Each structure stands twice: as C-alpha cells, then as structure tokens.
PDB file of C-alpha atoms and ligand atoms in Angstrom:
ATOM      1  CA  MET A   1      -9.076  29.379   1.536  1.00 52.00           C
ATOM      2  CA  LYS A   2      -5.479  30.260   0.907  1.00 54.00           C
ATOM      3  CA  ASP A   3      -3.944  29.576  -2.473  1.00 63.00           C
ATOM      4  CA  LYS A   4      -2.902  26.006  -2.916  1.00 66.00           C
ATOM      5  CA  ILE A   5      -0.843  24.562  -5.709  1.00 65.00           C
ATOM      6  CA  LEU A   6      -1.586  21.027  -6.829  1.00 66.00           C
ATOM      7  CA  VAL A   7       1.805  19.502  -7.560  1.00 70.00           C
ATOM      8  CA  VAL A   8       0.168  16.677  -9.461  1.00 82.00           C
ATOM      9  CA  SER A   9      -2.986  17.605 -11.394  1.00 89.00           C
ATOM     10  CA  ALA A  10      -6.426  16.877  -9.989  1.00 93.00           C
ATOM     11  CA  ILE A  11      -8.257  13.905 -11.445  1.00 95.00           C
ATOM     12  CA  LYS A  12     -11.908  13.673 -12.519  1.00 96.00           C
ATOM     13  CA  ASP A  13     -12.805  10.190 -11.275  1.00 97.00           C
ATOM     14  CA  GLY A  14     -10.729   7.589  -9.493  1.00 97.00           C
ATOM     15  CA  THR A  15      -8.596   7.013  -6.423  1.00 98.00           C
ATOM     16  CA  VAL A  16      -5.889   9.169  -4.871  1.00 97.00           C
ATOM     17  CA  ILE A  17      -3.567   7.372  -2.471  1.00 97.00           C
ATOM     18  CA  ASP A  18      -1.970  10.036  -0.305  1.00 96.00           C
ATOM     19  CA  HIS A  19       0.454  10.024   2.629  1.00 95.00           C
ATOM     20  CA  ILE A  20       2.699   7.246   1.401  1.00 96.00           C
ATOM     21  CA  SER A  21       6.238   7.629   2.742  1.00 93.00           C
ATOM     22  CA  ALA A  22       8.538   8.311  -0.201  1.00 93.00           C
ATOM     23  CA  LYS A  23      10.612   5.209   0.459  1.00 92.00           C
ATOM     24  CA  SER A  24       7.550   2.978   0.100  1.00 93.00           C
ATOM     25  CA  LEU A  25       6.231   4.320  -3.191  1.00 95.00           C
ATOM     26  CA  PHE A  26       7.607   1.593  -5.423  1.00 93.00           C
ATOM     27  CA  LYS A  27       6.568  -1.117  -2.980  1.00 93.00           C
ATOM     28  CA  VAL A  28       3.009   0.186  -3.096  1.00 95.00           C
ATOM     29  CA  ILE A  29       3.127   0.219  -6.897  1.00 94.00           C
ATOM     30  CA  SER A  30       4.311  -3.366  -6.848  1.00 92.00           C
ATOM     31  CA  ILE A  31       1.805  -4.640  -4.257  1.00 93.00           C
ATOM     32  CA  LEU A  32      -1.118  -3.144  -6.156  1.00 94.00           C
ATOM     33  CA  GLY A  33       0.218  -4.369  -9.502  1.00 92.00           C
ATOM     34  CA  LEU A  34       0.000  -0.867 -10.929  1.00 94.00           C
ATOM     35  CA  ASP A  35       2.665  -1.694 -13.489  1.00 91.00           C
ATOM     36  CA  LYS A  36       0.068  -3.893 -15.197  1.00 93.00           C
ATOM     37  CA  ILE A  37      -2.745  -1.347 -15.329  1.00 92.00           C
ATOM     38  CA  ASP A  38      -3.582   0.446 -18.572  1.00 93.00           C
ATOM     39  CA  LYS A  39      -5.402   3.420 -16.999  1.00 94.00           C
ATOM     40  CA  THR A  40      -3.831   6.839 -16.510  1.00 95.00           C
ATOM     41  CA  ILE A  41      -1.649   6.934 -13.398  1.00 96.00           C
ATOM     42  CA  THR A  42       0.216   9.984 -12.153  1.00 95.00           C
ATOM     43  CA  PHE A  43       2.401  10.172  -9.129  1.00 91.00           C
ATOM     44  CA  GLY A  44       4.600  12.527  -7.225  1.00 93.00           C
ATOM     45  CA  THR A  45       7.322  11.688  -4.778  1.00 93.00           C
ATOM     46  CA  ASN A  46       9.588  13.473  -2.317  1.00 94.00           C
ATOM     47  CA  LEU A  47       6.809  15.967  -1.681  1.00 92.00           C
ATOM     48  CA  GLU A  48       6.905  17.839   1.598  1.00 89.00           C
ATOM     49  CA  SER A  49       4.908  16.367   4.449  1.00 87.00           C
ATOM     50  CA  LYS A  50       4.863  17.499   8.062  1.00 86.00           C
ATOM     51  CA  LYS A  51       4.107  14.006   9.297  1.00 85.00           C
ATOM     52  CA  LEU A  52       6.186  11.791   7.022  1.00 82.00           C
ATOM     53  CA  GLY A  53       9.064  14.073   6.099  1.00 87.00           C
ATOM     54  CA  ARG A  54       8.919  13.195   2.440  1.00 92.00           C
ATOM     55  CA  LYS A  55       5.765  11.722   1.050  1.00 94.00           C
ATOM     56  CA  ALA A  56       4.527  10.258  -2.181  1.00 95.00           C
ATOM     57  CA  ILE A  57       1.110  10.361  -3.793  1.00 96.00           C
ATOM     58  CA  ILE A  58      -0.447   8.163  -6.459  1.00 97.00           C
ATOM     59  CA  LYS A  59      -3.432   9.228  -8.560  1.00 97.00           C
ATOM     60  CA  LEU A  60      -5.315   6.552 -10.436  1.00 97.00           C
ATOM     61  CA  SER A  61      -7.904   7.650 -12.958  1.00 97.00           C
ATOM     62  CA  ASP A  62     -11.024   5.485 -13.244  1.00 97.00           C
ATOM     63  CA  ILE A  63      -9.783   2.930 -10.746  1.00 97.00           C
ATOM     64  CA  PHE A  64     -11.698   2.013  -7.588  1.00 97.00           C
ATOM     65  CA  PHE A  65     -10.305  -0.713  -5.330  1.00 95.00           C
ATOM     66  CA  LYS A  66     -12.001  -3.250  -3.118  1.00 93.00           C
ATOM     67  CA  ASP A  67     -11.030  -2.746   0.552  1.00 90.00           C
ATOM     68  CA  LYS A  68      -9.399  -6.159   0.721  1.00 86.00           C
ATOM     69  CA  ASP A  69      -7.154  -5.317  -2.222  1.00 89.00           C
ATOM     70  CA  ILE A  70      -6.105  -1.945  -0.895  1.00 94.00           C
ATOM     71  CA  ASN A  71      -5.495  -3.019   2.714  1.00 95.00           C
ATOM     72  CA  LYS A  72      -2.429  -4.973   1.628  1.00 93.00           C
ATOM     73  CA  ILE A  73      -0.522  -1.716   1.214  1.00 95.00           C
ATOM     74  CA  ALA A  74      -0.827  -1.038   4.961  1.00 96.00           C
ATOM     75  CA  LEU A  75       2.178  -3.354   5.364  1.00 94.00           C
ATOM     76  CA  VAL A  76       4.450  -0.779   3.736  1.00 93.00           C
ATOM     77  CA  ALA A  77       2.333   2.389   3.928  1.00 94.00           C
ATOM     78  CA  PRO A  78       0.480   2.332   7.265  1.00 93.00           C
ATOM     79  CA  ASP A  79      -0.363   6.060   7.081  1.00 94.00           C
ATOM     80  CA  ALA A  80      -1.802   5.923   3.568  1.00 96.00           C
ATOM     81  CA  LYS A  81      -5.135   7.630   3.018  1.00 96.00           C
ATOM     82  CA  LEU A  82      -7.410   6.915   0.114  1.00 97.00           C
ATOM     83  CA  ASN A  83      -9.516   9.590  -1.427  1.00 98.00           C
ATOM     84  CA  ILE A  84     -12.314   8.487  -3.715  1.00 98.00           C
ATOM     85  CA  ILE A  85     -12.893  11.094  -6.401  1.00 98.00           C
ATOM     86  CA  LYS A  86     -16.127  11.487  -8.357  1.00 98.00           C
ATOM     87  CA  ASN A  87     -16.536  14.359 -10.776  1.00 98.00           C
ATOM     88  CA  TYR A  88     -13.511  16.181  -9.299  1.00 97.00           C
ATOM     89  CA  GLU A  89     -14.887  16.056  -5.733  1.00 97.00           C
ATOM     90  CA  VAL A  90     -13.525  13.962  -2.861  1.00 98.00           C
ATOM     91  CA  VAL A  91     -16.608  11.862  -2.008  1.00 98.00           C
ATOM     92  CA  GLU A  92     -14.990   9.499   0.467  1.00 97.00           C
ATOM     93  CA  LYS A  93     -11.814   9.127   2.523  1.00 97.00           C
ATOM     94  CA  LYS A  94     -10.541   5.786   3.752  1.00 97.00           C
ATOM     95  CA  VAL A  95      -7.643   4.645   5.879  1.00 96.00           C
ATOM     96  CA  VAL A  96      -5.872   1.349   5.375  1.00 96.00           C
ATOM     97  CA  GLU A  97      -5.612  -1.481   7.885  1.00 96.00           C
ATOM     98  CA  VAL A  98      -3.296  -4.484   7.839  1.00 96.00           C
ATOM     99  CA  PRO A  99      -5.468  -7.575   7.111  1.00 95.00           C
ATOM    100  CA  ASP A 100      -5.636 -10.565   9.517  1.00 96.00           C
ATOM    101  CA  GLU A 101      -3.774 -12.787   7.111  1.00 96.00           C
ATOM    102  CA  ILE A 102      -1.389 -12.139   4.265  1.00 96.00           C
ATOM    103  CA  THR A 103      -1.132 -14.370   1.201  1.00 95.00           C
ATOM    104  CA  GLY A 104       1.872 -13.806  -1.038  1.00 94.00           C
ATOM    105  CA  ILE A 105       3.451 -10.317  -1.089  1.00 93.00           C
ATOM    106  CA  VAL A 106       5.860 -11.013   1.801  1.00 96.00           C
ATOM    107  CA  LYS A 107       8.836 -13.385   1.864  1.00 97.00           C
ATOM    108  CA  CYS A 108       9.295 -15.642   4.909  1.00 98.00           C
ATOM    109  CA  MET A 109      12.509 -14.585   6.655  1.00 97.00           C
ATOM    110  CA  ASN A 110      13.391 -18.158   7.586  1.00 98.00           C
ATOM    111  CA  PRO A 111      15.886 -19.288   4.934  1.00 97.00           C
ATOM    112  CA  LYS A 112      14.986 -22.920   5.644  1.00 97.00           C
ATOM    113  CA  CYS A 113      11.258 -22.360   5.080  1.00 98.00           C
ATOM    114  CA  ILE A 114       9.767 -24.513   2.334  1.00 98.00           C
ATOM    115  CA  THR A 115       8.334 -21.383   0.687  1.00 97.00           C
ATOM    116  CA  ASN A 116      11.903 -20.251  -0.016  1.00 97.00           C
ATOM    117  CA  SER A 117      12.979 -23.420  -1.782  1.00 97.00           C
ATOM    118  CA  GLU A 118       9.795 -24.502  -3.555  1.00 97.00           C
ATOM    119  CA  LYS A 119       7.217 -22.686  -5.619  1.00 94.00           C
ATOM    120  CA  ILE A 120       4.756 -22.191  -2.793  1.00 96.00           C
ATOM    121  CA  VAL A 121       2.827 -18.989  -2.179  1.00 96.00           C
ATOM    122  CA  THR A 122       3.638 -17.644   1.292  1.00 97.00           C
ATOM    123  CA  LYS A 123       0.892 -17.372   3.882  1.00 98.00           C
ATOM    124  CA  PHE A 124       1.050 -15.624   7.239  1.00 98.00           C
ATOM    125  CA  ASP A 125      -1.192 -14.998  10.219  1.00 98.00           C
ATOM    126  CA  VAL A 126      -0.860 -11.424  11.402  1.00 97.00           C
ATOM    127  CA  LEU A 127       0.089 -11.416  15.090  1.00 97.00           C
ATOM    128  CA  SER A 128       0.623  -7.677  15.345  1.00 96.00           C
ATOM    129  CA  LYS A 129      -0.595  -4.943  12.999  1.00 95.00           C
ATOM    130  CA  LYS A 130       1.160  -1.859  14.355  1.00 90.00           C
ATOM    131  CA  ASP A 131       4.729  -3.092  14.599  1.00 91.00           C
ATOM    132  CA  VAL A 132       4.002  -5.802  12.058  1.00 95.00           C
ATOM    133  CA  LYS A 133       4.637  -9.415  13.074  1.00 97.00           C
ATOM    134  CA  LEU A 134       3.740 -12.180  10.662  1.00 98.00           C
ATOM    135  CA  LYS A 135       3.667 -15.862  11.595  1.00 98.00           C
ATOM    136  CA  CYS A 136       4.382 -18.241   8.735  1.00 98.00           C
ATOM    137  CA  ARG A 137       1.745 -20.953   8.227  1.00 98.00           C
ATOM    138  CA  TYR A 138       4.418 -23.334   6.966  1.00 98.00           C
ATOM    139  CA  CYS A 139       7.373 -22.989   9.351  1.00 98.00           C
ATOM    140  CA  GLU A 140       5.705 -20.988  12.170  1.00 98.00           C
ATOM    141  CA  LYS A 141       8.653 -18.549  12.298  1.00 98.00           C
ATOM    142  CA  ILE A 142       7.952 -14.863  12.796  1.00 98.00           C
ATOM    143  CA  THR A 143       8.808 -12.303  10.136  1.00 97.00           C
ATOM    144  CA  ASP A 144       8.854  -8.836  11.701  1.00 96.00           C
ATOM    145  CA  GLN A 145       8.657  -5.349  10.219  1.00 92.00           C
ATOM    146  CA  GLU A 146      12.416  -4.939  10.190  1.00 92.00           C
ATOM    147  CA  HIS A 147      13.056  -8.137   8.222  1.00 93.00           C
ATOM    148  CA  MET A 148      10.005  -7.910   6.006  1.00 93.00           C
ATOM    149  CA  GLU A 149      10.857  -8.255   2.353  1.00 93.00           C
ATOM    150  CA  ILE A 150       8.262  -7.622  -0.314  1.00 91.00           C
ATOM    151  CA  LEU A 151       8.108 -10.168  -3.122  1.00 88.00           C
ATOM    152  CA  ARG A 152       7.956  -9.207  -6.866  1.00 71.00           C
TER     153      ARG A 152
HETATM  154  N1  CTP B 201      -7.397  15.311  -5.343  1.00 51.94           N
HETATM  155  C1  CTP B 201      -7.212  15.077  -6.711  1.00 51.94           C
HETATM  156  N2  CTP B 201      -8.206  15.339  -7.604  1.00 51.94           N
HETATM  157  C2  CTP B 201      -9.367  15.868  -7.205  1.00 51.94           C
HETATM  158  C3  CTP B 201      -9.579  16.129  -5.835  1.00 51.94           C
HETATM  159  C4  CTP B 201      -8.575  15.857  -4.917  1.00 51.94           C
HETATM  160  O1  CTP B 201      -6.151  14.602  -7.094  1.00 51.94           O
HETATM  161  N3  CTP B 201     -10.300  16.122  -8.135  1.00 51.94           N
HETATM  162  C5  CTP B 201      -6.340  14.979  -4.392  1.00 51.94           C
HETATM  163  C6  CTP B 201      -5.721  16.178  -3.702  1.00 51.94           C
HETATM  164  O2  CTP B 201      -4.611  16.641  -4.455  1.00 51.94           O
HETATM  165  C7  CTP B 201      -5.261  15.593  -2.393  1.00 51.94           C
HETATM  166  C8  CTP B 201      -6.223  14.446  -2.141  1.00 51.94           C
HETATM  167  O3  CTP B 201      -6.874  14.177  -3.373  1.00 51.94           O
HETATM  168  O4  CTP B 201      -3.954  15.056  -2.515  1.00 51.94           O
HETATM  169  C9  CTP B 201      -7.224  14.742  -1.086  1.00 51.94           C
HETATM  170  O5  CTP B 201      -7.891  15.928  -1.403  1.00 51.94           O
HETATM  171  P1  CTP B 201      -8.441  16.884  -0.268  1.00 51.94           P
HETATM  172  O6  CTP B 201      -9.273  16.115   0.669  1.00 51.94           O
HETATM  173  O7  CTP B 201      -9.060  18.066  -0.954  1.00 51.94           O
HETATM  174  O8  CTP B 201      -7.085  17.371   0.380  1.00 51.94           O
HETATM  175  P2  CTP B 201      -6.654  17.496   1.892  1.00 51.94           P
HETATM  176  O9  CTP B 201      -7.725  18.150   2.674  1.00 51.94           O
HETATM  177  O10 CTP B 201      -5.295  18.106   1.896  1.00 51.94           O
HETATM  178  O11 CTP B 201      -6.544  15.969   2.309  1.00 51.94           O
HETATM  179  P3  CTP B 201      -6.051  15.314   3.684  1.00 51.94           P
HETATM  180  O12 CTP B 201      -7.239  14.537   4.193  1.00 51.94           O
HETATM  181  O13 CTP B 201      -4.980  14.365   3.228  1.00 51.94           O
HETATM  182  O14 CTP B 201      -5.557  16.374   4.578  1.00 51.94           O
HETATM  183 ZN1   ZN B 202       8.141 -19.835   6.686  1.00 51.94          ZN
END
C-alpha cells in the first residue's frame, strides 16, 4: 500500500461520514443535530475528491446512528458513505438513501402553506429520490431539490 496521510486523525470507535460535498457540511451537521452532541467530533472540509471536487468528512467518536436517523442526510448529501469503526477497523460501510417520507427538516416552498404561518411541523411524501421532489401533506405543492430549504 502506498503511503497515505490521514488529514483528520483516525478514530477508535464510532462513525465516519465521508463523501459529503463541502457545501453541504453544515447542513449535515444541522440535520443530525451534531451541535447538541457532547462526544468528540472532528471534521475536515474542502478536502480533495475526484468525484465531488471538494468534499467534507465528519468523524464521530462513540456514536452509532440508526439507519432511519442517518438517511435524512441523503437529502443534502446523496453520495455520503458511512463507515462504522470498531477498534480502529472499518467493520461496515453503508450508503444513505432518501426516506419515503420526510418529517420536519425541510421547509415547504409554498409561501401560503399553513406550515409557514403556523407552528406546524412540515411533512412530505417523497415523489422522487434522485432529483428530490417532495409533496407537502398540507398544501400538496411540490418542493424540488432546487428550492429545498433546510430548517434550523
Ligand atoms: N477512518 C477513520 N478511523 C479509522 C479507520 C478509518 O477515521 N480507525 C476513516 C478513513 O479516514 C476514511 C474512512 O474512515 O475516511 C473510510 O476508511 P477506509 O475504508 O479505510 O478508506 P477508503 O478505502 O478510502 O474508503 P472509501 O470506501 O471511501 O473509498
Ligand atoms: Zn405546504
């Protein structure tokens, strides 16, 4: 194996979220609520990536997510790969998939939607996962990838 430099140190146990596009890093942090976690978190951004141009990576010590919690990040980081680390070894790799429905996280793009004037948690059915299209349960309008705004 050729010499490889780890830009961000290896972790002993936990989760490494790799292949996040640099522009989505803070959205991922927000969606996963990482600002409220008291475990050690390290991250790097604007790292070189052949596929994404500039990528970001998040390393979470002693944190293991449930699939349903992690899949939410597919909305902003569809190429993200999770590496589960146990005793310094990668024991599992997972990809993320946009869930069938989204509760909260995304703002309905219809300014007249009730969720934008009252304290109601948004809820969408996912019509398309690749080029994301979300149908609001309240006003039935479609919020697409281009107009998608992340709440919080
Ligand atoms: N990693 C880490 N701590 C460890 C082991 C791995 O932080 N103890 C990180 C690596 O820095 C890398 C990711 O976990 O960012 C995946 O590790 P590995 O599978 O060894 O790397 P690659 O083969 O480059 O992964 P990919 O599947 O993304 O090509
Ligand atoms: Zn709506």
